[in-house]
Each structure stands twice: as structure tokens, then as C-alpha cells.
């Protein structure tokens, strides 16, 4: 039986078309680290509770960001964290945040999107805020 983390990584691997689970793990780590820095209050911990427990520190353990990021800036921050290119970071962001949108209920997703500058809904696979 797969652990919750293995199931999440397999979902990210499939959605992001990664060959190895290790690539999916790197995507999860990078994206959740950047996302967690841009969320405050209960939204970070509420989201952490919905994901495998290993994801919690990625969302809640880092310091808050000093300034908000545009959607492009969010992808660039993931790319900078991984020393990757924009296209690879975009793939990681859409794979991971798409799954976040699936596990979060509409109320939590709305609160998350409210904390981010306009335009981030597309990164979560949504055309508009919920």
C-alpha cells in the first residue's frame, strides 16, 4: 500500500510528466516552499493538514516573503530555487498547484488566492477565483 506521500508524488509525476518520483519530489518541495512563504496565518497550516505530513514544514517552516509575487514572479522564484529554467518551473508549479487545488475545498482555495496577487488562479488550474 502506498503512503500518502508516495501517492502525492505519483500524482505530481503523472501530471508533470516526470520520469522519476525524485523529480516530482523536487517539484513538490520547491513549489510548496515558495507558496508557503506567501501565505500567512491559518491558511498555511490548514493546507498543510490536507497534504502528507512531510509537506507541512515546507509550507509552514520558512520565513514569510518580503513582497508579493506576480504569477510570473512565482514561477521565476521556483526556477531560481531549483536553478532551472522557466519552462521546467512552470511545469512544476502547474502540476503541484493543480493538485493543491484538488485537495483544498473551495473556501480554503479562495482564501489562498486572496492572499496572492491577481492572476494566480491560472497556476492552480482555475480560470478565475473560486
Short mmCIF file of C-alpha atoms in Angstrom, two decimals:
data_model
loop_
_atom_site.label_atom_id
_atom_site.label_comp_id
_atom_site.label_asym_id
_atom_site.label_seq_id
_atom_site.Cartn_x
_atom_site.Cartn_y
_atom_site.Cartn_z
CA UNK A 1 0.00 0.00 0.00
CA UNK A 2 1.30 3.44 -0.93
CA UNK A 3 1.85 6.08 1.70
CA UNK A 4 0.09 9.42 1.30
CA UNK A 5 3.40 10.96 0.25
CA UNK A 6 4.04 8.31 -2.39
CA UNK A 7 0.53 8.82 -3.75
CA UNK A 8 1.07 12.59 -3.93
CA UNK A 9 4.41 12.17 -5.67
CA UNK A 10 2.87 9.77 -8.18
CA UNK A 11 0.13 12.31 -8.91
CA UNK A 12 2.72 15.05 -9.44
CA UNK A 13 4.85 12.70 -11.53
CA UNK A 14 1.89 11.90 -13.78
CA UNK A 15 0.58 15.46 -14.02
CA UNK A 16 4.03 16.95 -14.61
CA UNK A 17 5.10 14.08 -16.88
CA UNK A 18 8.17 13.40 -14.79
CA UNK A 19 10.05 10.16 -15.36
CA UNK A 20 11.14 9.60 -11.77
CA UNK A 21 9.45 10.14 -8.44
CA UNK A 22 12.57 12.05 -7.33
CA UNK A 23 11.82 14.75 -9.93
CA UNK A 24 8.27 15.01 -8.61
CA UNK A 25 9.61 15.29 -5.06
CA UNK A 26 11.85 18.18 -6.08
CA UNK A 27 8.87 19.90 -7.73
CA UNK A 28 6.73 19.48 -4.60
CA UNK A 29 9.49 20.78 -2.36
CA UNK A 30 10.21 23.85 -4.49
CA UNK A 31 6.62 24.86 -5.15
CA UNK A 32 5.35 24.35 -1.61
CA UNK A 33 8.34 26.23 -0.20
CA UNK A 34 7.61 29.25 -2.39
CA UNK A 35 3.86 29.02 -1.78
CA UNK A 36 4.30 28.75 1.99
CA UNK A 37 6.40 31.91 2.05
CA UNK A 38 3.50 33.81 0.50
CA UNK A 39 0.75 32.55 2.79
CA UNK A 40 0.12 33.68 6.34
CA UNK A 41 -1.99 32.59 9.26
CA UNK A 42 -4.19 29.56 9.35
CA UNK A 43 -4.23 29.11 5.59
CA UNK A 44 -0.72 27.66 5.63
CA UNK A 45 -1.48 25.23 8.43
CA UNK A 46 -4.93 24.35 7.03
CA UNK A 47 -3.36 23.43 3.70
CA UNK A 48 -0.52 21.55 5.42
CA UNK A 49 -3.08 19.36 7.21
CA UNK A 50 -4.58 18.30 3.87
CA UNK A 51 -1.25 17.16 2.45
CA UNK A 52 1.07 14.37 3.63
CA UNK A 53 2.69 15.33 6.92
CA UNK A 54 6.11 15.61 5.25
CA UNK A 55 4.77 18.60 3.28
CA UNK A 56 3.84 20.59 6.38
CA UNK A 57 7.31 22.00 7.12
CA UNK A 58 7.63 23.12 3.50
CA UNK A 59 4.54 25.28 3.88
CA UNK A 60 4.96 26.47 7.45
CA UNK A 61 8.67 26.27 8.26
CA UNK A 62 10.10 29.07 6.20
CA UNK A 63 10.10 32.80 6.78
CA UNK A 64 7.41 34.89 5.13
CA UNK A 65 8.24 36.55 1.83
CA UNK A 66 9.18 40.20 1.92
CA UNK A 67 6.98 41.11 -1.04
CA UNK A 68 4.20 39.51 -3.10
CA UNK A 69 4.98 37.87 -6.41
CA UNK A 70 3.17 38.13 -9.69
CA UNK A 71 2.27 34.76 -11.21
CA UNK A 72 5.34 35.04 -13.45
CA UNK A 73 7.44 36.00 -10.42
CA UNK A 74 6.14 32.94 -8.58
CA UNK A 75 7.34 30.67 -11.40
CA UNK A 76 10.64 32.54 -11.56
CA UNK A 77 11.09 32.06 -7.79
CA UNK A 78 10.62 28.30 -8.22
CA UNK A 79 13.10 28.33 -11.12
CA UNK A 80 15.64 30.28 -9.05
CA UNK A 81 15.23 27.90 -6.13
CA UNK A 82 15.97 24.91 -8.35
CA UNK A 83 18.44 26.62 -10.69
CA UNK A 84 16.13 25.53 -13.50
CA UNK A 85 14.63 27.23 -16.47
CA UNK A 86 11.26 28.96 -16.61
CA UNK A 87 9.57 26.17 -18.60
CA UNK A 88 10.58 23.48 -16.13
CA UNK A 89 9.49 25.63 -13.21
CA UNK A 90 6.15 26.36 -14.88
CA UNK A 91 5.59 22.61 -15.30
CA UNK A 92 6.37 22.03 -11.61
CA UNK A 93 4.13 24.89 -10.48
CA UNK A 94 1.11 23.84 -12.51
CA UNK A 95 1.50 20.17 -11.54
CA UNK A 96 1.79 20.83 -7.81
CA UNK A 97 -0.68 23.71 -7.52
CA UNK A 98 -3.21 21.81 -9.62
CA UNK A 99 -3.15 19.06 -7.02
CA UNK A 100 -3.33 21.62 -4.21
CA UNK A 101 -6.49 22.96 -5.85
CA UNK A 102 -7.95 19.45 -5.86
CA UNK A 103 -7.26 18.71 -2.19
CA UNK A 104 -8.32 22.11 -0.88
CA UNK A 105 -12.01 22.89 -0.60
CA UNK A 106 -13.34 25.98 -2.37
CA UNK A 107 -13.25 28.09 0.80
CA UNK A 108 -9.58 27.36 1.50
CA UNK A 109 -8.60 27.83 -2.13
CA UNK A 110 -10.44 31.17 -2.17
CA UNK A 111 -8.53 32.27 0.97
CA UNK A 112 -5.23 31.19 -0.58
CA UNK A 113 -5.93 33.06 -3.81
CA UNK A 114 -6.97 36.14 -1.84
CA UNK A 115 -3.50 36.25 -0.27
CA UNK A 116 -1.81 36.14 -3.66
CA UNK A 117 -1.82 38.96 -6.22
CA UNK A 118 -4.39 38.71 -9.03
CA UNK A 119 -3.68 36.19 -11.76
CA UNK A 120 -2.56 33.24 -9.64
CA UNK A 121 -5.77 31.24 -10.23
CA UNK A 122 -4.34 30.05 -13.55
CA UNK A 123 -1.37 28.48 -11.78
CA UNK A 124 -3.86 26.40 -9.79
CA UNK A 125 -5.60 25.31 -12.99
CA UNK A 126 -8.53 27.67 -12.45
CA UNK A 127 -9.73 30.29 -14.88
CA UNK A 128 -10.99 32.56 -12.13
CA UNK A 129 -11.06 32.61 -8.35
CA UNK A 130 -13.48 30.15 -6.77
#
